[in-house]
Tab-separated table of C-alpha atoms and ligand atoms in Angstrom:
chain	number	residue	atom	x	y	z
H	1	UNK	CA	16.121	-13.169	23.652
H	2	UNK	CA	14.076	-10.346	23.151
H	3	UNK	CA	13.249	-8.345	20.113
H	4	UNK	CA	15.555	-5.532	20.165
H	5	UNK	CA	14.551	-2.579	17.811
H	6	UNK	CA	14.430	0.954	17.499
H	7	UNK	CA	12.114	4.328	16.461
H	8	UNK	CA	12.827	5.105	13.161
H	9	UNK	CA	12.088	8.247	10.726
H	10	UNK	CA	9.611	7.862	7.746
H	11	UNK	CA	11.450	10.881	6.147
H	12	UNK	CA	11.343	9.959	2.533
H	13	UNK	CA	8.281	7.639	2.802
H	14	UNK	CA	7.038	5.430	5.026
H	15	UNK	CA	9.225	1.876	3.768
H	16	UNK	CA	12.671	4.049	4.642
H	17	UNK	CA	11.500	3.341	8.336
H	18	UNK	CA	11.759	-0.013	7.626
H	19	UNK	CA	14.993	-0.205	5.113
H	20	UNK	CA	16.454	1.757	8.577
H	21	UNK	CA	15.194	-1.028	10.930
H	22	UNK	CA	17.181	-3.265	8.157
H	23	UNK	CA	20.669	-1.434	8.386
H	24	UNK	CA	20.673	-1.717	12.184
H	25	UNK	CA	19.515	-5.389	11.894
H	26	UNK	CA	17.088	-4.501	14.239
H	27	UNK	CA	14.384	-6.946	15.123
H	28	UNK	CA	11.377	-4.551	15.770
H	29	UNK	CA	10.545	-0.415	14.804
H	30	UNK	CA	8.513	1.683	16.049
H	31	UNK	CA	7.405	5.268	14.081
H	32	UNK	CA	5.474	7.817	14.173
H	33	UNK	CA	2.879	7.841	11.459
H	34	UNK	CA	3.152	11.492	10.508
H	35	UNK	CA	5.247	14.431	11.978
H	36	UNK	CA	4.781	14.321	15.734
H	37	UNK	CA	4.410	17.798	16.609
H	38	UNK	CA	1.414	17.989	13.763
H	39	UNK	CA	-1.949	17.082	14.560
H	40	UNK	CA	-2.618	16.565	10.461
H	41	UNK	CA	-3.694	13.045	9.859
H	42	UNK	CA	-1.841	11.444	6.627
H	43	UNK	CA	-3.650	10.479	3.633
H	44	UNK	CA	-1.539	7.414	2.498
H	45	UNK	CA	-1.751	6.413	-0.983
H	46	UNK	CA	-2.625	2.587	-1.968
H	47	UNK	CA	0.779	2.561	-3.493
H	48	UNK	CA	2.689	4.066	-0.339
H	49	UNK	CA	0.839	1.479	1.722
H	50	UNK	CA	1.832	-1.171	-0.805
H	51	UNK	CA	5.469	0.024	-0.644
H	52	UNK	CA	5.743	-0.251	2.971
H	53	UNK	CA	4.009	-3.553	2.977
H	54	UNK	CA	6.516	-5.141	0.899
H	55	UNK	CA	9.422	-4.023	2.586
H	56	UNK	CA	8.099	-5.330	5.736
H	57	UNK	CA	7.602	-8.919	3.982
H	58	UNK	CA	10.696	-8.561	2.540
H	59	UNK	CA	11.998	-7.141	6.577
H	60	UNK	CA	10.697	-10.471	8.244
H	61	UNK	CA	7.891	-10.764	10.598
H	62	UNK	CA	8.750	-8.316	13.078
H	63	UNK	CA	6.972	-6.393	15.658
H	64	UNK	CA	5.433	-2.668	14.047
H	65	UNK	CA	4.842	-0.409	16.795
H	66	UNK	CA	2.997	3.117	16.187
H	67	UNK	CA	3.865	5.789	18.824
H	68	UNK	CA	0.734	8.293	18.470
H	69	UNK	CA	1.893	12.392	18.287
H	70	UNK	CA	2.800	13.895	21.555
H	71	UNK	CA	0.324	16.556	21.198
H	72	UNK	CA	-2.804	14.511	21.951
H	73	UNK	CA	-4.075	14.623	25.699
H	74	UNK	CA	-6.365	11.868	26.290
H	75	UNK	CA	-6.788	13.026	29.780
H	76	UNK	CA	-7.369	17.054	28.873
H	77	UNK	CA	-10.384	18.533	30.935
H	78	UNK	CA	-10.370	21.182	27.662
H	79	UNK	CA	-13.098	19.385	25.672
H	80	UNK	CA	-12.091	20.887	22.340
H	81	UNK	CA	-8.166	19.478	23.028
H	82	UNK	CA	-9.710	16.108	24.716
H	83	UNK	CA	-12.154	15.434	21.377
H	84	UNK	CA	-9.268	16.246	18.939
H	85	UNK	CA	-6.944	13.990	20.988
H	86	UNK	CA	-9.078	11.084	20.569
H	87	UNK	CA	-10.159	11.933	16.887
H	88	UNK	CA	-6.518	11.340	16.498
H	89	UNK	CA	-6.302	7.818	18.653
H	90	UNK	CA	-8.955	6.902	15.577
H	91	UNK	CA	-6.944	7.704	12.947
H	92	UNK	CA	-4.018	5.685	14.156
H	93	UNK	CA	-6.040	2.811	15.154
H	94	UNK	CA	-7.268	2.679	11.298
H	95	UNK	CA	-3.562	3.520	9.747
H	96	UNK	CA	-2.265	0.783	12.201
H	97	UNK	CA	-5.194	-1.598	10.541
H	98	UNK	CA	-3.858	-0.517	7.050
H	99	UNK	CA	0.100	-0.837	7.994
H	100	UNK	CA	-0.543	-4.404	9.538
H	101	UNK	CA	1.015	-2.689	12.898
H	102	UNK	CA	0.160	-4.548	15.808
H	103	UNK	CA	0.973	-2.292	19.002
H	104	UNK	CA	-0.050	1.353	19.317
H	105	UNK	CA	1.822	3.417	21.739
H	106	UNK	CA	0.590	6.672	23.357
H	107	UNK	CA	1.047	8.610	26.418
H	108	UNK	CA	-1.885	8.059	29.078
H	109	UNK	CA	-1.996	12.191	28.675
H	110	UNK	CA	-2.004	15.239	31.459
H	111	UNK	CA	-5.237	16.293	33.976
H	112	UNK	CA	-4.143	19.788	34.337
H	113	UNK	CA	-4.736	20.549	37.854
H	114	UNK	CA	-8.108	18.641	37.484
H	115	UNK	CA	-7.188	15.159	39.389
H	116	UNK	CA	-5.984	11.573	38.889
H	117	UNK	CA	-9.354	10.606	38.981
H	118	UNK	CA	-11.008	12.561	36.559
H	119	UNK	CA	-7.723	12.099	34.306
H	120	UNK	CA	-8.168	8.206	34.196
H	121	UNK	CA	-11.599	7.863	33.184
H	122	UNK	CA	-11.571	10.807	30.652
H	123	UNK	CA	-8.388	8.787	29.331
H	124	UNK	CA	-10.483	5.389	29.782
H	125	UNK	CA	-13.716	6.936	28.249
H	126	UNK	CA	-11.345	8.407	25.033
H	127	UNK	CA	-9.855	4.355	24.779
H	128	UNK	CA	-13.845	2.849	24.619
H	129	UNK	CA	-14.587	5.323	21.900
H	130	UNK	CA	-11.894	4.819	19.917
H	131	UNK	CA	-11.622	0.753	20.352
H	132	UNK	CA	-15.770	1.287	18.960
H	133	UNK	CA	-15.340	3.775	16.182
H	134	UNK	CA	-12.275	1.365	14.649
H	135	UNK	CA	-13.555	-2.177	15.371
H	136	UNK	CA	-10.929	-3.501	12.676
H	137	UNK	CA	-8.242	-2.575	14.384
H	138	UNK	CA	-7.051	-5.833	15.711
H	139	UNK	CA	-3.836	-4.987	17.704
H	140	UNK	CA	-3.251	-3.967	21.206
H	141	UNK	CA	-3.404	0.011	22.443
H	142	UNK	CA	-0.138	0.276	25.074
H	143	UNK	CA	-0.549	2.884	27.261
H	144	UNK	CA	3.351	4.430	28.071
H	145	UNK	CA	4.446	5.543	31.894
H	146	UNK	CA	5.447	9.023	32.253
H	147	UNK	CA	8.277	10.529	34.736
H	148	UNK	CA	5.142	12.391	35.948
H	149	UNK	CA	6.174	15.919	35.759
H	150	UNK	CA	3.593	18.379	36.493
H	151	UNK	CA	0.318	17.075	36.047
H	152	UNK	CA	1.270	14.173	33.580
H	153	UNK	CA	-0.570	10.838	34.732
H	154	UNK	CA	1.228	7.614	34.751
H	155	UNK	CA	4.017	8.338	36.366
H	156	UNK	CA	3.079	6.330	39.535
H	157	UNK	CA	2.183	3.030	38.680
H	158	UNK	CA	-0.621	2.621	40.818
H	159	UNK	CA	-2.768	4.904	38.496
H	160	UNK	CA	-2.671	1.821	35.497
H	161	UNK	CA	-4.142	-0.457	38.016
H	162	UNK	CA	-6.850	2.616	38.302
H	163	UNK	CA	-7.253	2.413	34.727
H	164	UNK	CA	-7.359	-1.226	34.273
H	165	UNK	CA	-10.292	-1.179	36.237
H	166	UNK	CA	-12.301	1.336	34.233
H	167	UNK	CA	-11.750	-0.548	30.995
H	168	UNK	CA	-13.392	-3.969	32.088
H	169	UNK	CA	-13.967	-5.467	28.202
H	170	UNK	CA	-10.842	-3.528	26.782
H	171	UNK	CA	-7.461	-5.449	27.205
H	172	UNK	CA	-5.203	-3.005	26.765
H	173	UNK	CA	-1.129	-3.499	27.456
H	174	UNK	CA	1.680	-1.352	28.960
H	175	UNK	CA	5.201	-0.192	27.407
H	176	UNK	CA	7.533	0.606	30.191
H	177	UNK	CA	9.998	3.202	29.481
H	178	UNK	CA	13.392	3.243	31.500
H	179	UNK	CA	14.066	6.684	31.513
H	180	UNK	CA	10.764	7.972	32.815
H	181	UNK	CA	10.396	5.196	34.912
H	182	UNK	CA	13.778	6.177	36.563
H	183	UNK	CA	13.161	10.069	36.120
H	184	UNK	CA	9.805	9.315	38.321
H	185	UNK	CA	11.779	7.998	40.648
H	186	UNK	CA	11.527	4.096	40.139
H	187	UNK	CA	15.315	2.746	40.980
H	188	UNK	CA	16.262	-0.233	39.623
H	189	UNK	CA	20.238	0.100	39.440
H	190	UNK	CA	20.726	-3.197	41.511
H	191	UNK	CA	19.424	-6.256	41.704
H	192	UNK	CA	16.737	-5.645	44.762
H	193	UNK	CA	15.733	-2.456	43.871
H	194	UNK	CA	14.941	-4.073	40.179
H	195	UNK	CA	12.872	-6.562	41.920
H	196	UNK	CA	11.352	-4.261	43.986
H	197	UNK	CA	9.804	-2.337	41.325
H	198	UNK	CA	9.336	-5.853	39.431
H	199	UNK	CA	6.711	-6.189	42.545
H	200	UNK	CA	4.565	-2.666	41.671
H	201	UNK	CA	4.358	-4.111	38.174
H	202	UNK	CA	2.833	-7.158	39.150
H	203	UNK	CA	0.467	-5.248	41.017
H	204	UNK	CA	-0.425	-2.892	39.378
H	205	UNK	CA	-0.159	-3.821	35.866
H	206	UNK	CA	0.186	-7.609	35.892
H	207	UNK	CA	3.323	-8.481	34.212
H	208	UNK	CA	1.265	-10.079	31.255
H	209	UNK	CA	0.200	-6.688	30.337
H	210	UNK	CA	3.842	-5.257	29.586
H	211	UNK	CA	4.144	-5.794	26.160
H	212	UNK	CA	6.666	-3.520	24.947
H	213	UNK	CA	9.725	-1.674	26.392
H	214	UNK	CA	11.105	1.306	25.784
H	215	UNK	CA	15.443	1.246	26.906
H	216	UNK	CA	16.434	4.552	27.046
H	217	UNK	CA	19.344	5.720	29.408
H	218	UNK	CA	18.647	8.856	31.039
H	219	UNK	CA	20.798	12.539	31.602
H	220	UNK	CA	18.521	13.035	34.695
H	221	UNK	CA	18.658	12.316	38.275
H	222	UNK	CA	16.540	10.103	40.150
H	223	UNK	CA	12.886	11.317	40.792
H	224	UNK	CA	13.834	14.621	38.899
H	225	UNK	CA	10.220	14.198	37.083
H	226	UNK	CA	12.976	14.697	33.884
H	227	UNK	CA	13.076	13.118	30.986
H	228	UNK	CA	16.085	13.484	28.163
H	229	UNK	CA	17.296	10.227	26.735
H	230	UNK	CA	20.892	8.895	26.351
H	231	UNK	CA	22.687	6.405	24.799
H	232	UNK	CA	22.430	2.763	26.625
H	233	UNK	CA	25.225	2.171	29.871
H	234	UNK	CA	26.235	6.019	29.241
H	235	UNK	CA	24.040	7.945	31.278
H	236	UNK	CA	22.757	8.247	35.211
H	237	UNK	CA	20.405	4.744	35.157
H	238	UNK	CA	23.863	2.477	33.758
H	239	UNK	CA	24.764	-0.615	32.022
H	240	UNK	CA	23.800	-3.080	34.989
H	241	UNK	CA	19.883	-2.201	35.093
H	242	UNK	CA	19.549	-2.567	31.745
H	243	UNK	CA	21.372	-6.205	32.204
H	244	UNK	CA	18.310	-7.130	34.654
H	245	UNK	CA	15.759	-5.937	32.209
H	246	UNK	CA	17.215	-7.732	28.895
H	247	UNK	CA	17.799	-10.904	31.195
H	248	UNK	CA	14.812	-11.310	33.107
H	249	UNK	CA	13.212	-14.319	31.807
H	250	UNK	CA	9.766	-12.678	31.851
H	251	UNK	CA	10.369	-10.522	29.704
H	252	UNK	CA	12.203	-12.620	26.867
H	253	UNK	CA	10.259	-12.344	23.795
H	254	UNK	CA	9.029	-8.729	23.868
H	255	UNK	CA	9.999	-6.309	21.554
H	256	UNK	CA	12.373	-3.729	23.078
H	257	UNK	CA	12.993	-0.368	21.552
H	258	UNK	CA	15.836	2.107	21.691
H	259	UNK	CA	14.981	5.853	21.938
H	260	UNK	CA	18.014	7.439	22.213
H	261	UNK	CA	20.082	10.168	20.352
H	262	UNK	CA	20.618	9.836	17.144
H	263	UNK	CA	23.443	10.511	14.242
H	264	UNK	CA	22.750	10.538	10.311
H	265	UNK	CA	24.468	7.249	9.592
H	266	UNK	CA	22.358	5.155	12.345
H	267	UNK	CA	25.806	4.241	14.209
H	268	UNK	CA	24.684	5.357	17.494
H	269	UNK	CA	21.494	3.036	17.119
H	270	UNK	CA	23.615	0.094	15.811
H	271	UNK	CA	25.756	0.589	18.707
H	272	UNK	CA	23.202	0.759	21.241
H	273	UNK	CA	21.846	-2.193	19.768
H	274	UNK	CA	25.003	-4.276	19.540
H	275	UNK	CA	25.324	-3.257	23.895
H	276	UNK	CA	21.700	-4.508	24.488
H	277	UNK	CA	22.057	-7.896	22.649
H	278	UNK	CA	25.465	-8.650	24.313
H	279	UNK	CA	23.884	-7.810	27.666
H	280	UNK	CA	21.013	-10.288	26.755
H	281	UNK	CA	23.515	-13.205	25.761
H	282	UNK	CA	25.619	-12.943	29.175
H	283	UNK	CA	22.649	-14.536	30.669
H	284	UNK	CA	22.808	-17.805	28.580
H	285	UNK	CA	26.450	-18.417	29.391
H	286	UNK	CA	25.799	-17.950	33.605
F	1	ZN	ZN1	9.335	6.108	25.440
């Protein structure tokens, strides 16, 4: 089964993402280090550090996931933007070290009119530097896929294969998002489109590299290049494609995160959570 889990808030310090992890009884959290819309980098105290660490003991085992801000822009042709972005990819990579967090999740970044190609290796150049600046950082950088509005890279899959490429000592993974992967116009509502697109990740990414999903049901149409996250079965991607996802025997043991609205008391999440574990169970009684 996999390891069903969520994004949580660190409103109030960094252990409440965990102790809200715990009242979903979810298996796996993923946060954002410090407000994601700030590019401040967080000064954590021994004792915060220490606080978080012993909830997580206390949590179990579980996979920690960091998702980096969405301002940076690995990819940005601006040099000011593109050194700040990566400045930033070094700060996580030694908070990650500090929080015992083993995946790092970030965006793979927009070219701005400038090209794929040029995009990729700035984004490939900005993952060398900060793999060498933070050599104790001993967990894997996943790169996310994008519904690839605009000039966003990694919507198509093709470019990760491009990026794989340029980053011949650097294993890096993938986290595949539903709704973006949907919104760029990957279908996967039965069972051969699912395989279908099952085939581009082999290709492109080789399905050892996926280490993390993201399950998100989407409010947007097919290929829209839209993105706005919904609660799991209740939006335009549906229960069934979810089913092949949380059942596909390749992907068992990866941690699998819910992104989708959420209410003060957490029901929505525990909800969403309850719908993805049932889904994953129907495959042991076929
Ligand atoms: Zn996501």
């Amino acid at each position: 089964m996999p390891l069903f889990g969520a994004h949580m808030s660190i409103s109030g310090g960094l252990e409440y993402s965990i102790k809200r992890i715990k009242q979903v009884k979810g298996e796996a959290l993923q946060f954002f280090s410090k407000n994601q819309r700030q590019w401040k980098i967080p000064k954590f105290t021994s004792k915060e550090i220490e606080l978080f660490l012993n909830e997580y003991t206390k949590w179990g085992n579980y996979p920690l996931i960091i998702h980096t801000s969405y301002l940076l822009n690995l990819a940005s042709p601006d040099k000011d933007l593109y050194q700040k972005s990566i400045q930033n990819l070094i700060a996580e990579f030694k908070i990650a070290t500090l929080l015992n967090v083993s995946y790092i999740v970030t965006h793979p970044g927009s070219h701005r009119g400038k090209g794929i190609k040029l995009g990729i290796s700035l984004l490939a150049n900005a993952i060398i530097e900060a793999f060498e600046k933070v050599p104790e950082f001993k967990g894997i950088l996943l790169v996310e896929n994008t519904c690839g509005a605009g000039n966003l890279l990694g919507g198509n899959l093709e470019e990760f294969a491009l990026l794989k490429e340029k980053l011949l000592d650097i294993k890096i993974g993938f986290c595949l998002d539903t709704a973006h992967l949907f919104g760029f116009g990957y279908d996967f509502r039965t069972s051969l489109t699912y395989q279908k697109l099952k085939q581009k990740i082999k290709n492109y990414l080789d399905l050892s590299n996926v280490k993390l999903w993201h399950l998100n049901d989407s409010l947007c149409d097919l290929g829209s290049k839209k993105d706005k996250h919904f609660h799991i079965g209740q939006g335009t991607i549906g229960l069934k494609a979810f089913s092949f996802i949380v059942q596909d025997k390749d992907f068992q043991n990866l941690p699998m995160i819910i992104e989708t609205p959420k209410d003060k008391t957490l029901s929505s999440d525990k909800k969403n959570l309850q719908t993805l574990k049932q889904l994953a169970k129907q495959v042991r009684s076929k």
